Short mmCIF file of C-alpha atoms and ligand atoms in Angstrom, two decimals:
data_model
loop_
_atom_site.label_atom_id
_atom_site.label_comp_id
_atom_site.label_asym_id
_atom_site.label_seq_id
_atom_site.Cartn_x
_atom_site.Cartn_y
_atom_site.Cartn_z
CA UNK A 1 55.52 72.55 68.68
CA UNK A 2 59.33 73.81 67.13
CA UNK A 3 60.50 71.24 64.79
CA UNK A 4 62.62 74.17 62.95
CA UNK A 5 65.30 73.19 64.60
CA UNK A 6 67.69 71.07 67.86
CA UNK A 7 69.12 75.37 67.40
CA UNK A 8 65.56 76.07 69.62
CA UNK A 9 66.49 74.19 73.19
CA UNK A 10 66.25 75.77 76.49
CA UNK A 11 68.87 75.03 79.30
CA UNK A 12 66.25 72.85 81.45
CA UNK A 13 66.74 73.34 84.53
CA UNK A 14 70.04 71.35 86.29
CA UNK A 15 71.88 72.87 82.90
CA UNK A 16 70.55 76.43 84.55
CA UNK A 17 72.02 75.05 88.22
CA UNK A 18 75.27 73.95 86.98
CA UNK A 19 76.20 77.14 85.59
CA UNK A 20 75.24 79.02 88.10
CA UNK A 21 77.79 76.96 89.87
CA UNK A 22 80.43 77.29 87.71
CA UNK A 23 84.01 78.48 88.88
CA UNK A 24 85.49 81.09 86.75
CA UNK A 25 88.27 83.23 85.74
CA UNK A 26 89.35 84.92 82.03
CA UNK A 27 89.32 82.93 79.09
CA UNK A 28 91.83 84.94 77.35
CA UNK A 29 94.32 84.93 79.65
CA UNK A 30 93.22 80.60 79.39
CA UNK A 31 92.93 80.32 82.97
CA UNK A 32 88.61 80.08 83.80
CA UNK A 33 89.06 76.51 84.64
CA UNK A 34 85.39 75.72 83.47
CA UNK A 35 86.21 75.90 80.08
CA UNK A 36 89.48 74.48 80.22
CA UNK A 37 88.01 72.21 82.70
CA UNK A 38 85.36 71.68 78.69
CA UNK A 39 88.40 71.36 76.57
CA UNK A 40 90.27 69.12 78.11
CA UNK A 41 86.54 66.84 78.13
CA UNK A 42 85.88 66.76 74.80
CA UNK A 43 90.05 66.71 74.04
CA UNK A 44 89.17 63.68 76.15
CA UNK A 45 86.62 62.21 74.90
CA UNK A 46 87.44 62.57 71.17
CA UNK A 47 90.76 61.49 71.20
CA UNK A 48 92.19 64.50 70.05
CA UNK A 49 94.99 66.48 71.57
CA UNK A 50 93.25 70.40 72.25
CA UNK A 51 90.11 71.81 71.53
CA UNK A 52 89.79 74.86 72.32
CA UNK A 53 85.72 76.86 72.61
CA UNK A 54 84.61 79.72 70.59
CA UNK A 55 80.87 81.05 69.91
CA UNK A 56 79.78 79.44 67.21
CA UNK A 57 80.66 76.83 65.07
CA UNK A 58 80.42 79.51 61.92
CA UNK A 59 83.56 80.79 63.49
CA UNK A 60 85.19 77.32 65.12
CA UNK A 61 85.15 76.27 61.59
CA UNK A 62 85.99 79.44 59.96
CA UNK A 63 88.51 79.67 62.93
CA UNK A 64 89.94 76.02 61.71
CA UNK A 65 89.49 77.09 57.88
CA UNK A 66 92.19 79.76 58.38
CA UNK A 67 94.58 77.29 60.15
CA UNK A 68 95.01 75.22 57.77
CA UNK A 69 95.60 77.76 55.65
CA UNK A 70 96.49 80.50 54.19
CA UNK A 71 95.95 83.76 51.87
CA UNK A 72 95.91 81.62 48.65
CA UNK A 73 94.60 78.56 49.28
CA UNK A 74 92.09 76.66 48.72
CA UNK A 75 89.28 74.52 50.81
CA UNK A 76 87.55 71.68 48.80
CA UNK A 77 83.88 71.69 49.97
CA UNK A 78 80.23 70.29 49.54
CA UNK A 79 77.78 72.15 47.82
CA UNK A 80 76.02 72.45 50.38
CA UNK A 81 77.64 72.26 53.04
CA UNK A 82 77.50 74.44 55.94
CA UNK A 83 81.50 76.29 55.17
CA UNK A 84 81.16 76.69 51.92
CA UNK A 85 76.76 77.91 51.61
CA UNK A 86 75.69 78.79 54.96
CA UNK A 87 78.20 80.83 56.87
CA UNK A 88 78.45 84.13 54.94
CA UNK A 89 81.47 82.64 52.91
CA UNK A 90 82.98 83.60 55.57
CA UNK A 91 86.56 81.83 54.40
CA UNK A 92 86.13 83.98 51.09
CA UNK A 93 85.86 87.08 52.98
CA UNK A 94 88.09 87.27 56.24
CA UNK A 95 90.51 84.04 54.99
CA UNK A 96 91.20 85.07 51.59
CA UNK A 97 91.12 81.15 50.64
CA UNK A 98 88.90 80.05 47.91
CA UNK A 99 86.11 77.58 48.34
CA UNK A 100 86.37 74.44 45.52
CA UNK A 101 82.86 73.31 46.78
CA UNK A 102 81.84 70.32 44.68
CA UNK A 103 78.80 68.08 43.84
CA UNK A 104 76.48 65.32 46.17
CA UNK A 105 76.49 61.45 45.67
CA UNK A 106 72.06 61.13 47.05
CA UNK A 107 73.86 59.44 49.98
CA UNK A 108 75.26 63.12 50.97
CA UNK A 109 78.66 61.85 50.64
CA UNK A 110 80.25 63.50 47.20
CA UNK A 111 83.06 60.41 44.87
CA UNK A 112 86.59 60.58 45.64
CA UNK A 113 87.46 61.10 42.35
CA UNK A 114 85.54 64.32 41.96
CA UNK A 115 87.45 64.70 45.67
CA UNK A 116 90.82 63.75 43.41
CA UNK A 117 89.39 65.25 40.48
CA UNK A 118 89.89 68.43 42.22
CA UNK A 119 92.73 68.41 43.52
CA UNK A 120 95.41 70.62 41.06
CA UNK A 121 98.58 70.60 40.05
CA UNK A 122 101.59 72.75 42.36
CA UNK A 123 101.51 75.05 39.55
CA UNK A 124 101.35 78.75 39.05
CA UNK A 125 98.01 79.21 37.81
CA UNK A 126 96.28 77.61 40.32
CA UNK A 127 95.14 77.90 44.69
CA UNK A 128 96.83 75.96 46.11
CA UNK A 129 95.17 73.34 47.44
CA UNK A 130 95.82 72.49 51.23
CA UNK A 131 92.51 71.28 52.37
CA UNK A 132 89.53 68.96 52.34
CA UNK A 133 86.19 69.50 54.92
CA UNK A 134 83.62 67.07 54.48
CA UNK A 135 80.45 67.48 56.95
CA UNK A 136 79.32 64.92 58.90
CA UNK A 137 75.70 63.97 59.96
CA UNK A 138 74.71 66.97 56.25
CA UNK A 139 71.29 67.58 55.55
CA UNK A 140 70.42 64.52 58.33
CA UNK A 141 72.32 61.86 56.40
CA UNK A 142 76.11 59.78 58.46
CA UNK A 143 78.17 58.91 55.85
CA UNK A 144 80.04 55.96 56.15
CA UNK A 145 82.91 55.54 58.47
CA UNK A 146 84.77 53.07 56.02
CA UNK A 147 84.15 56.57 53.62
CA UNK A 148 85.69 58.40 56.59
CA UNK A 149 88.41 56.40 56.61
CA UNK A 150 89.30 57.24 52.11
CA UNK A 151 88.79 60.06 51.92
CA UNK A 152 91.02 59.97 54.89
CA UNK A 153 93.71 58.01 52.52
CA UNK A 154 92.38 59.98 49.95
CA UNK A 155 93.93 63.32 51.43
CA UNK A 156 96.96 61.98 53.16
CA UNK A 157 98.15 60.51 49.56
CA UNK A 158 97.90 64.47 48.35
CA UNK A 159 99.14 65.94 51.96
CA UNK A 160 96.92 67.72 52.41
CA UNK A 161 94.72 68.64 55.29
CA UNK A 162 91.72 67.45 56.80
CA UNK A 163 88.92 68.44 58.26
CA UNK A 164 85.39 67.08 59.45
CA UNK A 165 82.19 70.18 60.41
CA UNK A 166 81.18 67.54 62.94
CA UNK A 167 78.32 70.09 64.26
CA UNK A 168 76.00 67.18 64.45
CA UNK A 169 78.63 64.57 65.17
CA UNK A 170 77.80 62.58 68.67
CA UNK A 171 73.92 61.93 66.01
CA UNK A 172 75.62 60.14 64.00
CA UNK A 173 77.57 58.55 66.22
CA UNK A 174 74.62 57.41 67.61
CA UNK A 175 72.72 56.34 65.04
CA UNK A 176 76.38 54.52 64.25
CA UNK A 177 76.43 52.80 67.68
CA UNK A 178 72.77 51.56 67.27
CA UNK A 179 70.81 50.08 70.12
CA UNK A 180 73.92 48.51 71.40
CA UNK A 181 76.89 49.83 71.06
CA UNK A 182 79.06 52.41 72.28
CA UNK A 183 78.56 56.43 70.45
CA UNK A 184 82.10 57.81 72.12
CA UNK A 185 83.36 55.57 70.62
CA UNK A 186 81.63 55.72 67.23
CA UNK A 187 82.09 58.84 67.44
CA UNK A 188 86.02 58.73 67.90
CA UNK A 189 86.31 55.97 64.49
CA UNK A 190 84.13 59.02 62.63
CA UNK A 191 87.39 61.43 64.10
CA UNK A 192 89.49 58.61 63.73
CA UNK A 193 93.37 60.21 62.12
CA UNK A 194 91.41 63.93 61.09
CA UNK A 195 93.65 67.21 61.98
CA UNK A 196 90.62 69.21 62.96
CA UNK A 197 87.19 68.71 64.41
CA UNK A 198 83.98 71.96 65.12
CA UNK A 199 81.31 70.61 67.64
CA UNK A 200 77.86 71.92 68.25
CA UNK A 201 76.87 71.93 71.08
CA UNK A 202 74.55 74.56 70.68
CA UNK A 203 72.30 71.50 68.62
CA UNK A 204 71.67 67.98 69.50
CA UNK A 205 73.56 68.34 72.63
CA UNK A 206 70.99 70.92 73.65
CA UNK A 207 73.70 73.69 75.62
CA UNK A 208 71.74 77.20 74.20
CA UNK A 209 75.87 78.51 72.87
CA UNK A 210 79.23 76.88 72.15
CA UNK A 211 81.04 74.86 70.22
CA UNK A 212 84.10 73.50 70.30
CA UNK A 213 87.30 72.62 67.47
CA UNK A 214 89.70 70.69 68.15
CA UNK A 215 93.06 69.06 67.39
CA UNK A 216 97.08 68.73 67.63
CA UNK A 217 98.30 71.06 70.97
CA UNK A 218 100.28 73.11 67.70
CA UNK A 219 96.50 73.60 65.94
CA UNK A 220 94.76 74.45 69.04
CA UNK A 221 97.68 76.80 69.50
CA UNK A 222 97.48 78.72 66.70
CA UNK A 223 93.81 78.74 66.90
CA UNK A 224 93.42 80.91 70.14
CA UNK A 225 94.66 83.45 68.02
CA UNK A 226 92.28 83.42 65.27
CA UNK A 227 90.02 83.17 67.25
CA UNK A 228 91.36 86.12 69.30
CA UNK A 229 91.92 87.96 65.72
CA UNK A 230 87.66 87.03 64.87
CA UNK A 231 86.33 88.35 68.69
CA UNK A 232 85.52 85.23 69.47
CA UNK A 233 88.10 85.33 73.27
CA UNK A 234 85.00 85.54 75.48
CA UNK A 235 85.98 86.14 79.31
CA UNK A 236 84.29 84.65 82.36
CA UNK A 237 83.61 82.14 80.47
CA UNK A 238 82.94 79.09 82.61
CA UNK A 239 79.13 79.68 82.64
CA UNK A 240 79.10 79.12 78.48
CA UNK A 241 81.24 75.84 79.02
CA UNK A 242 79.66 75.36 82.58
CA UNK A 243 76.51 74.38 80.12
CA UNK A 244 78.70 72.73 77.27
CA UNK A 245 80.07 70.05 80.22
CA UNK A 246 76.62 68.98 81.11
CA UNK A 247 75.71 68.13 77.83
CA UNK A 248 78.57 66.02 76.92
CA UNK A 249 77.42 64.77 80.50
CA UNK A 250 73.91 64.87 80.12
CA UNK A 251 72.47 64.82 76.59
CA UNK A 252 74.70 62.39 74.12
CA UNK A 253 72.96 58.68 74.88
CA UNK A 254 69.68 60.49 74.46
CA UNK A 255 70.00 61.71 71.63
CA UNK A 256 67.81 57.48 70.16
CA UNK A 257 65.28 59.12 72.08
CA UNK A 258 65.24 62.31 69.26
CA UNK A 259 66.11 60.16 66.38
CA UNK A 260 63.37 57.61 67.45
CA UNK A 261 60.97 60.21 66.84
CA UNK A 262 62.15 61.38 63.22
CA UNK A 263 61.60 58.03 62.62
CA UNK A 264 58.36 58.10 64.01
CA UNK A 265 57.38 61.81 61.78
CA UNK A 266 58.39 60.48 58.39
CA UNK A 267 56.66 57.49 59.06
CA UNK A 268 53.93 59.19 59.96
CA UNK A 269 54.04 62.15 56.94
CA UNK A 270 55.07 59.33 54.73
CA UNK A 271 51.23 57.84 56.34
CA UNK A 272 49.02 61.09 55.74
CA UNK A 273 50.90 61.94 52.56
CA UNK A 274 49.34 58.90 51.23
CA UNK A 275 45.25 59.31 52.43
CA UNK A 276 45.24 62.89 51.54
CA UNK A 277 43.65 64.03 48.34
CA UNK A 278 45.69 67.13 47.48
CA UNK A 279 49.02 65.70 49.34
CA UNK A 280 49.09 62.32 47.44
CA UNK A 281 50.90 62.07 44.30
CA UNK A 282 52.45 65.62 45.12
CA UNK A 283 54.40 65.08 48.42
CA UNK A 284 57.46 62.86 49.79
CA UNK A 285 59.22 62.49 52.08
CA UNK A 286 62.71 60.79 52.39
CA UNK A 287 63.56 58.22 55.30
CA UNK A 288 64.85 59.64 58.82
CA UNK A 289 68.60 58.57 59.71
CA UNK A 290 68.63 61.14 62.32
CA UNK A 291 66.70 63.77 63.87
CA UNK A 292 66.12 65.45 60.03
CA UNK A 293 63.57 64.63 57.92
CA UNK A 294 63.02 66.24 54.66
CA UNK A 295 59.34 66.86 52.91
CA UNK A 296 59.49 68.06 49.31
CA UNK A 297 56.00 69.15 48.95
CA UNK A 298 54.69 70.69 45.37
CA UNK A 299 55.46 74.96 45.03
CA UNK A 300 52.16 75.53 44.18
CA UNK A 301 50.49 73.84 47.82
CA UNK A 302 53.73 74.61 50.36
CA UNK A 303 53.44 77.47 51.27
CA UNK A 304 50.08 77.19 52.41
CA UNK A 305 51.28 74.05 54.01
CA UNK A 306 53.48 76.24 56.39
CA UNK A 307 50.96 78.32 56.83
CA UNK A 308 48.40 75.92 58.16
CA UNK A 309 50.80 74.38 59.66
CA UNK A 310 52.61 77.59 61.84
CA UNK A 311 47.87 78.68 62.94
CA UNK A 312 47.85 74.82 64.22
CA UNK A 313 51.33 76.08 66.18
CA UNK A 314 54.07 73.84 64.40
CA UNK A 315 56.86 75.36 63.00
CA UNK A 316 59.24 74.73 60.61
CA UNK A 317 61.56 75.42 58.39
CA UNK A 318 61.47 75.70 54.13
CA UNK A 319 62.97 77.20 51.33
CA UNK A 320 62.73 76.39 47.65
CA UNK A 321 64.80 73.83 46.76
CA UNK A 322 65.78 73.02 43.09
CA UNK A 323 65.27 69.33 41.98
CA UNK A 324 66.19 67.65 38.56
CA UNK A 325 63.25 67.89 36.63
CA UNK A 326 60.85 69.96 38.51
CA UNK A 327 60.97 72.59 41.83
CA UNK A 328 59.57 71.99 45.39
CA UNK A 329 59.54 73.67 48.49
CA UNK A 330 61.21 71.51 50.42
CA UNK A 331 60.31 71.54 54.72
CA UNK A 332 62.74 70.57 57.55
CA UNK A 333 60.83 69.10 60.01
CA UNK A 334 64.32 68.78 63.69
CA UNK A 335 63.64 66.46 66.51
CA UNK A 336 65.63 66.76 69.26
CA UNK A 337 65.05 68.06 73.61
CA UNK A 338 62.59 69.67 73.43
CA UNK A 339 59.27 68.47 70.82
CA UNK A 340 58.88 65.09 72.83
CA UNK A 341 56.44 62.10 71.01
CA UNK A 342 52.77 63.60 71.22
CA UNK A 343 54.68 67.11 69.51
CA UNK A 344 55.49 64.78 66.97
CA UNK A 345 51.47 62.57 66.77
CA UNK A 346 50.33 66.47 67.22
CA UNK A 347 51.99 68.06 64.39
CA UNK A 348 50.52 64.99 62.48
CA UNK A 349 47.08 65.53 62.98
CA UNK A 350 48.58 68.70 61.41
CA UNK A 351 49.19 67.83 58.63
CA UNK A 352 46.65 65.26 58.44
CA UNK A 353 43.92 68.53 58.86
CA UNK A 354 44.83 70.20 56.00
CA UNK A 355 42.46 71.84 53.40
CA UNK A 356 44.35 74.07 51.12
C1 PLP B 1 74.45 75.27 63.28
C2 PLP B 1 75.52 74.25 61.96
C3 PLP B 1 76.74 74.89 62.46
C4 PLP B 1 77.60 75.85 62.93
O1 PLP B 1 76.16 76.86 63.02
P1 PLP B 1 76.50 78.04 65.08
O2 PLP B 1 75.40 77.98 64.69
O3 PLP B 1 77.39 78.85 64.16
O4 PLP B 1 76.43 77.32 66.10
C5 PLP B 1 77.97 74.52 61.59
N1 PLP B 1 77.48 73.24 60.66
C6 PLP B 1 76.63 72.59 60.24
C7 PLP B 1 76.75 71.60 59.47
C8 PLP B 1 75.71 73.59 61.34
O5 PLP B 1 74.30 72.94 60.82
#
């Protein structure tokens, strides 16, 4: 029972068959038909002119940042966002781009006033503010569509480019669509009028490898050069792209199951904590909006709980986390294709059996 991340999913036999059957070419020469098909499909699905397949989301984000920004430009990012915190400082190291990180609000967004306040005037003292990068979902939270619109408007007023790190875009879209709506249409709404978007195929979508960068034709043309420079040009990449096509065709709508399982897990954890002699008062669970559940537990108990779970064949990730008034262990649970309802139930039993 591997709740560490939605990246751990194994390709299914049907996905592997699609990979085996893929027509191949050489994508650096631009003639791998399956890569071309994936790129066209993704662009059309999400309402962009063009797309580019790359090995990872870290790379599609970096390509986007380096395509929007030149040396000495500045990108506004969130303090906790992947582009700033979880990509090895790539934008600074490889792009000579200055990140301007900003604190988050409780809902995961960055206050519009904070963004506006961080935009530098045209003055030789300052780096040139060039780009606002958002992340959606962020920590499993869905940024509201009105917020997406407001940030886009703000960027337009200041002549800034906009990028969405949509590693888990479809989790956001499926959550916004609810039971009745169309996730594809919601996904298009999230990225409407944004300049670029990075989408991971290897998370909730269940492909083994790959991300797609989307943007205008001109943007993607430039991005192709940056991808080559970063070593992301792949040859018979159609084998990987075929998994991405399969994922987009089969694994978007089913994410609702992952969200239901995360909801079940969050509610079950809250109950297990309340009923537990040591966890009660020492642990807290955040409600899940999509497929990620965070549980904060007293730093004195966290490592023992994680070890106990591992002993019971339940894998999670955890780390030191600073709240306003204290430090806690923050345990992260992610639901995906390869964990089902009974795995959630077994994991909850393991939590209930914790004896520190
Ligand atoms: C996973 C993730 C990425 C990219 O990760 P890779 O492992 O490089 O594919 C980018 N942004 C966010 C928000 C992510 O969760």
